[in-house]
Amino acid sequence: MESDRLRSWTIHLVLVLSTCVTCLKEVTALSDSTTDPFQFCHPVKQGMLNVHLVPHSHDDVGWLKTVDQYYYGSKQEIQKAGVQYILDSVTDELLINPDRRFVQVETYYLWRWFREQKARKQQQVKELVRSGRLAIANGGITSSDEATTYYQCLIDQLTWGFRRIHDMFGAEPLPLAAWKIDSFGHSREMGSILAQMGFNGVFFARIDYQDKYNRLQDKTAELVWQTSASLGTSSHLFTSIFNNHYSAPSGFCFDILCNDEPVNDDPDSRGYNVDEKVNNFINFARNVAKYYVTNNIIVPMGDDFHYQDAHVNFKNMDKLIWYVNERQQQKGSTINVLYSTPSCYLKAVNEANVTWPLKYDDFFPYGSDYHSYWTGFYTSRPNLKYFERLGNNYLQVCKQLFVLAALNTKDLKYLDALRDALGIMQHHDAITGTEKQHVADDYALILHKAVTGCEKITNNALRELMHKKKDESSHQPEIFQSCLLLNISDCAISEKSQVFTVTVYNPLSYVTSHYVRLPVTGVSYSVRDPAGTQLPVQLVPIPSPLFSLPGRKSKATVEMVFKAEDVPPLGYKSYYVEELPHRVRGKSDLADDGMDSTIGNKSPTVLFPIRNTKAVVLAATPESVTYTGEIVDEVHQIFTDWISQVVRVYKDDNHFELEWLAGPIPVNGGSGKEVISRFSTNFENNGTFYTDSNGREMIKRIRNYRPTWDVKVKEPISANYYPVTTKIVINDNKTKQHLAVFTDRSQGGTSHRDGELELMIHRRTLHDDGLGVGEALNEQQYGKGLIARGKHYVVLAVGNKPGKTALEKDIAQRRGMSPLVFLAKTSYSSFEKWAQKHKTEFSGVKQPLPRNIKILTLEPWSNNTILLRLEHLFEKGEDDQLSKSVTIDLRKLFVNLPFSHVTETLLGGNQQPKNGKLHWITEKHSQKKTEHTSRESSPYLITLMPMQIRTFIVKLKTE
Amino acid sequence: MESDRLRSWTIHLVLVLSTCVTCLKEVTALSDSTTDPFQFCHPVKQGMLNVHLVPHSHDDVGWLKTVDQYYYGSKQEIQKAGVQYILDSVTDELLINPDRRFVQVETYYLWRWFREQKARKQQQVKELVRSGRLAIANGGITSSDEATTYYQCLIDQLTWGFRRIHDMFGAEPLPLAAWKIDSFGHSREMGSILAQMGFNGVFFARIDYQDKYNRLQDKTAELVWQTSASLGTSSHLFTSIFNNHYSAPSGFCFDILCNDEPVNDDPDSRGYNVDEKVNNFINFARNVAKYYVTNNIIVPMGDDFHYQDAHVNFKNMDKLIWYVNERQQQKGSTINVLYSTPSCYLKAVNEANVTWPLKYDDFFPYGSDYHSYWTGFYTSRPNLKYFERLGNNYLQVCKQLFVLAALNTKDLKYLDALRDALGIMQHHDAITGTEKQHVADDYALILHKAVTGCEKITNNALRELMHKKKDESSHQPEIFQSCLLLNISDCAISEKSQVFTVTVYNPLSYVTSHYVRLPVTGVSYSVRDPAGTQLPVQLVPIPSPLFSLPGRKSKATVEMVFKAEDVPPLGYKSYYVEELPHRVRGKSDLADDGMDSTIGNKSPTVLFPIRNTKAVVLAATPESVTYTGEIVDEVHQIFTDWISQVVRVYKDDNHFELEWLAGPIPVNGGSGKEVISRFSTNFENNGTFYTDSNGREMIKRIRNYRPTWDVKVKEPISANYYPVTTKIVINDNKTKQHLAVFTDRSQGGTSHRDGELELMIHRRTLHDDGLGVGEALNEQQYGKGLIARGKHYVVLAVGNKPGKTALEKDIAQRRGMSPLVFLAKTSYSSFEKWAQKHKTEFSGVKQPLPRNIKILTLEPWSNNTILLRLEHLFEKGEDDQLSKSVTIDLRKLFVNLPFSHVTETLLGGNQQPKNGKLHWITEKHSQKKTEHTSRESSPYLITLMPMQIRTFIVKLKTE
């Protein structure tokens, strides 16, 4: 039974097919819907316990070693792990015996390996994939983290993985099962994305130990997860939780990394152990089966980087299967073992026609035992987490500009590298900070190289879009550069150029304003907007702790601030900046130090202090200096020599920023520390707070409480931490007061006491946690403990003020897709000369989109197509107006992008085979239809329901 | 240039071929002599340094794990080693790329693995072997030890390996190179055997560190070894000594057990290392080449149990070879790397036409550094060493009886198991005692099972030979049993039976006498010889320390002794024994305790004490009790509670026995101990003594001296120990005095001071030696330190007494092939009734062979053939008469073995291809012919020169 949403799409697609069969195939090469995706599953036996052996290797895309080291099998002294060998040997072993199966998960490695293979081997591997022997699960570049990741990145890394799969193997088979076996807890948004991508189910190993215990006892370790409060049954995702870890059962790990006894079936050998092995396996299987509802159990046969010598594994598994099943004839055993895949297991379970329990919340936090809550990683490596978010910002801008400027495909390699890099960063040991230090350094390097490479695209695109005609003058073409260190007020161009341009590109789908802040060394600056109007400029002192920041090369002591107003959607405004010889205006005024200052001039007025203190209060009364000015007011606070903060209110904004600077965290006394920023209010929030799920839907949290079981909390701090990807909220329902804090990267957050909201901003430990990394999280830079800087955006509101939800949505959106600033030196000696030759303002869309709709994705795809996603930003009921559905006419969206054809796909950009989608019966929804149905009259008129994302492959008209 | 001996054989064979082509093929399926064994070698390049990469895995046939555990890859926590996987993956990898090569050494594993393979894989492997890609080196069951092994066992284990190879792959190719890379020093007799088996050369890694250093410096690490003082140039063996160990060069060990970096040839990868790898390899090769004469160097690419995942090795070696050789074109490099084999390397070196230095002595002892002389293992695990020797004794008897009784081939499996077991025991971590304790226990178990199995053959054969006709009476057929614990005076049959028969089988080729000693519980016994004559019987007290020996179940306190006189060669005499109700005669008389007793009545008279003391003298004056009697006189000496000894002289013998009992060696005080038996005389031997080489030719030893270099000895004890397989001698040249001591197992021996000769009989250590085993040699049994018991046979002579050499040869021979005693309960109530139904005496030969000729081998072979070896027992010049050559007529040898055909082969029972034998030029023998040439007028008239062994495959007439 499919959801209506799917049905409607199906009808839609049939219409398209009837009008343009050829072009559809050409455009999408999507899968043949007549193919049964389960046709290659080994049959299960009725009346028996079917034990699905699923051979798999968990190949971290970086962890103890870098991705490069893992791929090549370098640095074996750190870990015996070489993915090239895994893929070599697994494919060889699959070719030997067609009964065998293997689950391949990390497309990063598969792609890298596949392109090294000779044509014959590639063809063999294609056939292995086609025939379901090499079964692709997940399909993303990596198996992502779910706590610290941003939904756009999650969608992207899966979609990009699917593209790689498509490039290797064509349209089928598609990944139909998700295999999130190592992520440290599971987000609802990740589930929602998987559901929307057409996955039939997902497999977990790591959920809270109490939750797992309970679920095993009451046989609810398999369930249907409603992964969205807005999307209804279309967000249903069947979820199977292993009874144990994802390792092979004890005694049956035949891998070279294990020491379990091989199956010795030589009766002449004193080590003959077939009877013992079979007995043990049958006991194991019967024991596991107690916890599950159907006559199927799944047995993951693998572990981290297993199958480097797959022969050993398969040789022994072949024997195990043979001898266990031999018991059926010999002794009437009712245990049936088979090679299987996640998909085939789902199919078998689905056929049991069981009514499944529903779950609505998520799987956070993850506690692996009573004192081990994996919640520190929500904050670990704050700089890497920030850089990842910045990297995605660049990726989105790069994608958009590539399309809007219709760049040559030769530049695609730069985009691909950044796609890869962001894919890698989503790995559950990358952005999480749970890798070794040298690996974290390597991630940063990969990302830095890719972002820098991407500047070739932004540069080419901005030139293409900005130059009115071929510049025949003697002027060198501009070089549009990013200043990636603006977060620490370091930018060579603005500091060393007397004349330069500032181009602010807005990747959002609506008009937005952006405060440009650039470190400068002059005393006065003139800034002209695209029309030539001179803008207010304020020079704001750079906080003094930055002057001694290791790695900051800048000599600037002030930042120039101006407001880039109303930058058009998917467009830019370009500003002409000149250093002036003497002060004209704008330097901030020094206000009184101290407390209870009022700064800002819009509502809500910010009253200091919000009691922003630490758990161990470092300085109840920080040293404070207040600067006020035309554009922005700031209070610079120094708590200790390693913690300081700027409180900042832009005059036009109705929220304020806290820009914190923390580190090196002192470790004298031999103990590490975790630094939190606590917001103390008089709210009565009754233990309740809200955190976002990967930057999208909010989830209610209650202190010392889990929605689905009676939790016993022995670690009251860590067990109450939740991931905050972009936003955390406390409310006072009586007084209608509301405090929302937005982050510029993922952090852990909680409300430990009523009225309090806290975010962990930095941490440093001196001891390994014993969970695998083998290293303390003791980040060093320039020989000292790491210093991190970041921002909190704070909204304080009373009552249901109109526009609050829009404001907050805007703040959150701008954390994910901020306008980016590109600087270029210019040899044009005046604004007028420059403006004459340049389009100083541009928008890629014909008109701003409605405030609740976002162009989530606009990127070059294959064969002269683009991949387009539209997203409804609001949850059901979140806002009276903005939560309504919206219809968009795709034809009226873009300037200069004439569509020849549009094909809608599932969220992943690939199409699900209709008969691959399994229907799962639940108590509440056994026959119920999906809530929102849209039937559009034209394939170009797209209606978006709350929280809905719709994905299109658009064939462009070739001119 | 071939030796004349080979030539004469060739002519002989051609003659045979011309008369009976069909039957020859049928009988022997020997190799086609037209095949060029080097045809599949990769060509070397003239003018370049040719670097022969030889992929190999050193697969110990037991060491840290048992053979079974090694084969299956069981107990991986002890060592990551699974030979089944090595052979699986190596063969798969060889099939992928025909350029690749691999050296397979241990036929034990190859055979075990091969018979598990399916027909298709077997066929593929055959093709790999045929085409030289899977190159067989050595070919024996294992790579044997050379210090503690008996020459007969060395020949057997190689021959049996060759048979297995023949059974798997047919006649070609034959092993042409020996690969003795891990043996702890090298014996001349082993070299002689290899030379006689047609090997073109041998490779060593372990020789004395000073010797190796010197040889590398003066480029004599490759040489021609004259391995026999008697056999002349036909015993020449080219010997190549690695510059280092047998591991892959540092940085190039790609095996999963290593951590060296793989070859990363992806220029986009940050780990790209092709240039570095190639540079390092070229530097390595140039450095090694400095030490060798030709433009070839051999680089062993492997190590202990490497290639379990051969893909990893070959993938990286393929790349290494490619990129190193690419330099030839790119940069004019003169380094040429190729996959090679030991044989192909020998061929390339041989083609250099270099004149090689000659070496005449052996490579003992082996010192790996100035304080590490590997000489303790000559004695380690004395009980295992004894059991091995006993096992061989049973094997030879089993083989002979199988042939003589013409047993059904269904019983061959028992013989094969014992052949395998003895093959395994020759392993350089088996008989040596250098294995872990649990492995030593396993060897003992394997051997015990095989010896016990072999009793089925001896039982069937003795029944067949002994029963005059089908016994139609009601008598149960006898069960002929061995008492394997006779060495500790423990035998259930003799102790618990009132009537039984004793059958003494003599495997020697001449008439011999044997003193039968059986523990008994009665007071008097009658023994009748085959003719019914009642024999003298003496009851001798069992030494009292045995009464409390753990594991001895016997309650007997006396042994019955009688002399089985003149037992015919390859035949038996059977005796009828009855317990008598009262004493008749023969109990030993108690003589005076003490010193200076004279016992025995033949020359030389034994005068006590020979000062048999310890390095730390445990008791200068032992407690002594003397027993004299009709047959034997004994002095029972107790030195301490853990060392005692019996001095024994049989009245008819002209030598005496010392039967020592040692252990548990006390370890209080925290130090282990080594127990020696020292013979102190007034000889002036000038530091000179003589030890046998694997029980055959004697080698002169001089204290603190090596024949080929100026040795620097920093460990004066251990550096002067040499292996004594059967015999050690000191002489006083002035007084013509001579002391020879024969052992019943291998021991270490030396002469530390003039006049002294010592043998180490037992040892126990409390600390691992750090050389790999990871265990102290601290043998335990029944919860206490191991107790060992054994014999020394002592000859003291003055002057060149006639018959001395014959006497000593006889003593030595009877240590290797002692008459064996089989006991059977009988239900015949009298000798007469029993004798009526039984052939009480039998000989398999028509007449005894000359005293200098031995039937070394008589065993069932394949296709109704037998394998026959005749051996000349004397060295050139050893005895005026017995060192002469002898001619034997094969047709007149055996009763009841009608030959249809005889084919002579090289020593290994396979035939060498004529064009496979390389000639090596030496200074002294560049053109010289082999010394002894025999041209017989008939293929049945066989002339044997001193020390010569000739091997025949005899086709039997089918009746």
mmCIF file of N, CA and C in Angstrom, chain A residues 68 72-77 80 84-85 88 96 112 115-116 256-259 261-266 269-271 308-309 311-312 315-316 319 442 445-446, chain B residues 68 72-77 80 84-85 88 112 115-116 256-259 261-266 269-271 308-309 311-312 315-316 319 442 445-446:
data_model
loop_
_atom_site.group_PDB
_atom_site.id
_atom_site.type_symbol
_atom_site.label_atom_id
_atom_site.label_comp_id
_atom_site.label_asym_id
_atom_site.label_seq_id
_atom_site.Cartn_x
_atom_site.Cartn_y
_atom_site.Cartn_z
ATOM 1 N N ASP A 68 42.499 8.480 3.009
ATOM 2 C CA ASP A 68 43.533 8.028 2.086
ATOM 3 C C ASP A 68 44.270 6.819 2.665
ATOM 4 N N TYR A 72 44.148 2.975 1.042
ATOM 5 C CA TYR A 72 45.339 2.262 0.580
ATOM 6 C C TYR A 72 45.815 1.182 1.541
ATOM 7 N N GLY A 73 45.347 1.221 2.776
ATOM 8 C CA GLY A 73 45.919 0.294 3.743
ATOM 9 C C GLY A 73 47.272 0.777 4.190
ATOM 10 N N SER A 74 47.404 2.067 4.280
ATOM 11 C CA SER A 74 48.630 2.673 4.765
ATOM 12 C C SER A 74 48.568 2.747 6.284
ATOM 13 N N LYS A 75 49.693 2.960 6.903
ATOM 14 C CA LYS A 75 49.769 3.095 8.370
ATOM 15 C C LYS A 75 49.076 1.934 9.089
ATOM 16 N N GLN A 76 49.473 0.752 8.694
ATOM 17 C CA GLN A 76 48.838 -0.428 9.295
ATOM 18 C C GLN A 76 49.180 -0.561 10.772
ATOM 19 N N GLU A 77 50.211 0.119 11.203
ATOM 20 C CA GLU A 77 50.553 0.042 12.622
ATOM 21 C C GLU A 77 49.494 0.748 13.464
ATOM 22 N N LYS A 80 44.891 -2.160 11.171
ATOM 23 C CA LYS A 80 44.969 -3.021 9.995
ATOM 24 C C LYS A 80 43.726 -2.787 9.153
ATOM 25 N N GLN A 84 41.052 -0.825 -0.278
ATOM 26 C CA GLN A 84 41.290 -1.348 -1.633
ATOM 27 C C GLN A 84 41.272 -2.875 -1.621
ATOM 28 N N TYR A 85 41.844 -3.438 -0.566
ATOM 29 C CA TYR A 85 41.912 -4.900 -0.483
ATOM 30 C C TYR A 85 40.542 -5.492 -0.176
ATOM 31 N N ASP A 88 38.771 -5.416 -3.491
ATOM 32 C CA ASP A 88 39.394 -6.428 -4.356
ATOM 33 C C ASP A 88 38.902 -7.822 -3.981
ATOM 34 N N ILE A 96 33.255 -15.957 -7.241
ATOM 35 C CA ILE A 96 33.507 -17.394 -7.143
ATOM 36 C C ILE A 96 32.232 -18.179 -6.878
ATOM 37 N N ARG A 112 36.039 5.379 -5.571
ATOM 38 C CA ARG A 112 37.482 5.527 -5.699
ATOM 39 C C ARG A 112 38.110 4.228 -6.229
ATOM 40 N N ARG A 115 36.948 3.192 -10.128
ATOM 41 C CA ARG A 115 37.586 3.849 -11.269
ATOM 42 C C ARG A 115 39.031 3.399 -11.440
ATOM 43 N N GLU A 116 39.592 2.696 -10.440
ATOM 44 C CA GLU A 116 40.941 2.141 -10.614
ATOM 45 C C GLU A 116 40.912 0.785 -11.309
ATOM 46 N N ILE A 256 40.207 -12.078 9.265
ATOM 47 C CA ILE A 256 41.614 -12.105 9.684
ATOM 48 C C ILE A 256 41.863 -11.228 10.897
ATOM 49 N N LEU A 257 40.986 -10.285 11.163
ATOM 50 C CA LEU A 257 41.176 -9.444 12.343
ATOM 51 C C LEU A 257 40.645 -10.111 13.607
ATOM 52 N N CYS A 258 39.985 -11.231 13.451
ATOM 53 C CA CYS A 258 39.435 -11.928 14.613
ATOM 54 C C CYS A 258 40.250 -13.174 14.916
ATOM 55 N N ASN A 259 39.955 -13.739 16.049
ATOM 56 C CA ASN A 259 40.649 -14.963 16.441
ATOM 57 C C ASN A 259 39.706 -16.142 16.637
ATOM 58 N N GLU A 261 37.690 -19.469 16.030
ATOM 59 C CA GLU A 261 38.114 -20.687 15.356
ATOM 60 C C GLU A 261 37.424 -20.837 14.001
ATOM 61 N N PRO A 262 38.172 -21.191 12.979
ATOM 62 C CA PRO A 262 37.546 -21.490 11.685
ATOM 63 C C PRO A 262 36.724 -22.773 11.789
ATOM 64 N N VAL A 263 35.862 -22.955 10.794
ATOM 65 C CA VAL A 263 35.115 -24.208 10.742
ATOM 66 C C VAL A 263 36.056 -25.284 10.216
ATOM 67 N N ASN A 264 36.334 -26.225 11.050
ATOM 68 C CA ASN A 264 37.226 -27.313 10.672
ATOM 69 C C ASN A 264 36.374 -28.554 10.444
ATOM 70 N N ASP A 265 36.251 -28.905 9.192
ATOM 71 C CA ASP A 265 35.357 -30.016 8.845
ATOM 72 C C ASP A 265 36.117 -31.231 8.342
ATOM 73 N N ASP A 266 37.362 -31.322 8.747
ATOM 74 C CA ASP A 266 38.144 -32.512 8.410
ATOM 75 C C ASP A 266 38.046 -33.472 9.584
ATOM 76 N N SER A 269 41.038 -34.396 11.482
ATOM 77 C CA SER A 269 41.793 -33.389 12.214
ATOM 78 C C SER A 269 41.341 -33.370 13.662
ATOM 79 N N ARG A 270 42.300 -33.181 14.563
ATOM 80 C CA ARG A 270 41.911 -33.101 15.966
ATOM 81 C C ARG A 270 41.143 -31.825 16.272
ATOM 82 N N GLY A 271 41.241 -30.851 15.355
ATOM 83 C CA GLY A 271 40.504 -29.614 15.554
ATOM 84 C C GLY A 271 39.101 -29.639 14.967
ATOM 85 N N GLN A 308 39.144 -7.688 4.554
ATOM 86 C CA GLN A 308 40.333 -7.391 3.758
ATOM 87 C C GLN A 308 40.811 -8.646 3.053
ATOM 88 N N ASP A 309 40.561 -9.767 3.687
ATOM 89 C CA ASP A 309 40.882 -11.053 3.067
ATOM 90 C C ASP A 309 39.581 -11.844 3.089
ATOM 91 N N HIS A 311 38.211 -13.971 1.483
ATOM 92 C CA HIS A 311 38.213 -15.414 1.278
ATOM 93 C C HIS A 311 38.030 -16.167 2.593
ATOM 94 N N VAL A 312 38.751 -15.716 3.598
ATOM 95 C CA VAL A 312 38.686 -16.382 4.897
ATOM 96 C C VAL A 312 37.262 -16.341 5.431
ATOM 97 N N LYS A 315 34.840 -18.481 2.958
ATOM 98 C CA LYS A 315 35.117 -19.923 2.999
ATOM 99 C C LYS A 315 34.467 -20.538 4.241
ATOM 100 N N ASN A 316 34.614 -19.842 5.356
ATOM 101 C CA ASN A 316 34.069 -20.384 6.591
ATOM 102 C C ASN A 316 32.554 -20.202 6.687
ATOM 103 N N LYS A 319 30.850 -22.890 4.724
ATOM 104 C CA LYS A 319 30.799 -24.141 5.484
ATOM 105 C C LYS A 319 29.731 -24.068 6.577
ATOM 106 N N ASP A 442 43.482 16.135 8.731
ATOM 107 C CA ASP A 442 43.350 15.752 7.332
ATOM 108 C C ASP A 442 41.988 16.166 6.767
ATOM 109 N N LEU A 445 42.131 19.692 5.976
ATOM 110 C CA LEU A 445 42.922 19.923 4.773
ATOM 111 C C LEU A 445 42.121 19.594 3.518
ATOM 112 N N ILE A 446 41.435 18.457 3.561
ATOM 113 C CA ILE A 446 40.596 18.068 2.416
ATOM 114 C C ILE A 446 39.573 19.158 2.128
ATOM 115 N N ASP B 68 48.031 -28.988 12.906
ATOM 116 C CA ASP B 68 46.601 -28.891 12.644
ATOM 117 C C ASP B 68 46.121 -27.451 12.799
ATOM 118 N N TYR B 72 44.683 -25.076 9.680
ATOM 119 C CA TYR B 72 43.333 -24.511 9.648
ATOM 120 C C TYR B 72 43.291 -23.035 9.985
ATOM 121 N N GLY B 73 44.368 -22.509 10.552
ATOM 122 C CA GLY B 73 44.289 -21.132 11.023
ATOM 123 C C GLY B 73 43.503 -21.065 12.316
ATOM 124 N N SER B 74 43.670 -22.075 13.119
ATOM 125 C CA SER B 74 43.044 -22.114 14.427
ATOM 126 C C SER B 74 43.956 -21.413 15.420
ATOM 127 N N LYS B 75 43.423 -21.063 16.567
ATOM 128 C CA LYS B 75 44.204 -20.418 17.634
ATOM 129 C C LYS B 75 44.969 -19.197 17.121
ATOM 130 N N GLN B 76 44.228 -18.343 16.464
ATOM 131 C CA GLN B 76 44.876 -17.161 15.895
ATOM 132 C C GLN B 76 45.400 -16.218 16.972
ATOM 133 N N GLU B 77 44.891 -16.395 18.191
ATOM 134 C CA GLU B 77 45.402 -15.527 19.242
ATOM 135 C C GLU B 77 46.850 -15.861 19.567
ATOM 136 N N LYS B 80 48.830 -15.435 14.015
ATOM 137 C CA LYS B 80 47.960 -15.305 12.845
ATOM 138 C C LYS B 80 48.537 -16.157 11.742
ATOM 139 N N GLN B 84 45.800 -23.142 5.133
ATOM 140 C CA GLN B 84 44.774 -23.361 4.105
ATOM 141 C C GLN B 84 44.522 -22.083 3.309
ATOM 142 N N TYR B 85 44.549 -20.960 4.028
ATOM 143 C CA TYR B 85 44.298 -19.685 3.356
ATOM 144 C C TYR B 85 45.484 -19.268 2.495
ATOM 145 N N ASP B 88 45.098 -21.361 -0.606
ATOM 146 C CA ASP B 88 43.935 -20.849 -1.354
ATOM 147 C C ASP B 88 44.311 -19.577 -2.105
ATOM 148 N N ARG B 112 47.953 -31.935 2.126
ATOM 149 C CA ARG B 112 46.721 -31.866 2.914
ATOM 150 C C ARG B 112 45.703 -30.950 2.250
ATOM 151 N N ARG B 115 44.309 -32.290 -1.459
ATOM 152 C CA ARG B 115 43.256 -33.321 -1.516
ATOM 153 C C ARG B 115 41.910 -32.765 -1.059
ATOM 154 N N GLU B 116 41.901 -31.573 -0.473
ATOM 155 C CA GLU B 116 40.619 -30.943 -0.129
ATOM 156 C C GLU B 116 40.017 -30.177 -1.300
ATOM 157 N N ILE B 256 49.892 -8.944 5.068
ATOM 158 C CA ILE B 256 48.974 -8.456 6.105
ATOM 159 C C ILE B 256 49.597 -8.521 7.487
ATOM 160 N N LEU B 257 50.617 -9.336 7.662
ATOM 161 C CA LEU B 257 51.259 -9.398 8.970
ATOM 162 C C LEU B 257 52.292 -8.293 9.152
ATOM 163 N N CYS B 258 52.538 -7.540 8.110
ATOM 164 C CA CYS B 258 53.505 -6.448 8.197
ATOM 165 C C CYS B 258 52.789 -5.102 8.195
ATOM 166 N N ASN B 259 53.567 -4.091 8.471
ATOM 167 C CA ASN B 259 53.008 -2.745 8.469
ATOM 168 C C ASN B 259 53.690 -1.825 7.469
ATOM 169 N N GLU B 261 54.415 0.311 4.219
ATOM 170 C CA GLU B 261 53.468 1.058 3.391
ATOM 171 C C GLU B 261 53.246 0.346 2.057
ATOM 172 N N PRO B 262 52.001 0.257 1.617
ATOM 173 C CA PRO B 262 51.750 -0.273 0.275
ATOM 174 C C PRO B 262 52.264 0.706 -0.784
ATOM 175 N N VAL B 263 52.393 0.195 -2.000
ATOM 176 C CA VAL B 263 52.761 1.078 -3.103
ATOM 177 C C VAL B 263 51.518 1.879 -3.477
ATOM 178 N N ASN B 264 51.589 3.143 -3.260
ATOM 179 C CA ASN B 264 50.463 4.020 -3.574
ATOM 180 C C ASN B 264 50.822 4.782 -4.843
ATOM 181 N N ASP B 265 50.152 4.425 -5.924
ATOM 182 C CA ASP B 265 50.504 5.015 -7.220
ATOM 183 C C ASP B 265 49.398 5.906 -7.757
ATOM 184 N N ASP B 266 48.598 6.418 -6.844
ATOM 185 C CA ASP B 266 47.572 7.373 -7.245
ATOM 186 C C ASP B 266 48.135 8.776 -7.049
ATOM 187 N N SER B 269 46.564 11.038 -4.617
ATOM 188 C CA SER B 269 46.529 10.704 -3.198
ATOM 189 C C SER B 269 47.698 11.366 -2.491
ATOM 190 N N ARG B 270 47.438 11.839 -1.283
ATOM 191 C CA ARG B 270 48.545 12.434 -0.544
ATOM 192 C C ARG B 270 49.556 11.401 -0.106
ATOM 193 N N GLY B 271 49.158 10.127 -0.135
ATOM 194 C CA GLY B 271 50.094 9.074 0.234
ATOM 195 C C GLY B 271 50.911 8.546 -0.937
ATOM 196 N N GLN B 308 48.879 -15.246 3.672
ATOM 197 C CA GLN B 308 47.521 -15.692 3.977
ATOM 198 C C GLN B 308 46.528 -14.921 3.123
ATOM 199 N N ASP B 309 46.888 -13.699 2.809
ATOM 200 C CA ASP B 309 46.075 -12.880 1.907
ATOM 201 C C ASP B 309 47.015 -12.448 0.791
ATOM 202 N N HIS B 311 46.848 -11.714 -2.116
ATOM 203 C CA HIS B 311 46.484 -10.612 -2.991
ATOM 204 C C HIS B 311 47.228 -9.340 -2.620
ATOM 205 N N VAL B 312 47.283 -9.083 -1.341
ATOM 206 C CA VAL B 312 47.946 -7.869 -0.873
ATOM 207 C C VAL B 312 49.417 -7.880 -1.289
ATOM 208 N N LYS B 315 49.645 -7.778 -5.358
ATOM 209 C CA LYS B 315 49.209 -6.496 -5.923
ATOM 210 C C LYS B 315 50.320 -5.461 -5.785
ATOM 211 N N ASN B 316 50.934 -5.440 -4.623
ATOM 212 C CA ASN B 316 51.974 -4.444 -4.403
ATOM 213 C C ASN B 316 53.285 -4.823 -5.084
ATOM 214 N N LYS B 319 53.127 -3.882 -8.683
ATOM 215 C CA LYS B 319 53.382 -2.452 -8.874
ATOM 216 C C LYS B 319 54.869 -2.141 -8.712
ATOM 217 N N ASP B 442 51.655 -32.239 21.157
ATOM 218 C CA ASP B 442 50.924 -32.668 19.972
ATOM 219 C C ASP B 442 51.778 -33.561 19.080
ATOM 220 N N LEU B 445 51.769 -36.875 20.476
ATOM 221 C CA LEU B 445 50.493 -37.531 20.244
ATOM 222 C C LEU B 445 50.385 -38.055 18.816
ATOM 223 N N ILE B 446 50.778 -37.197 17.868
ATOM 224 C CA ILE B 446 50.750 -37.617 16.460
ATOM 225 C C ILE B 446 51.596 -38.872 16.275
#
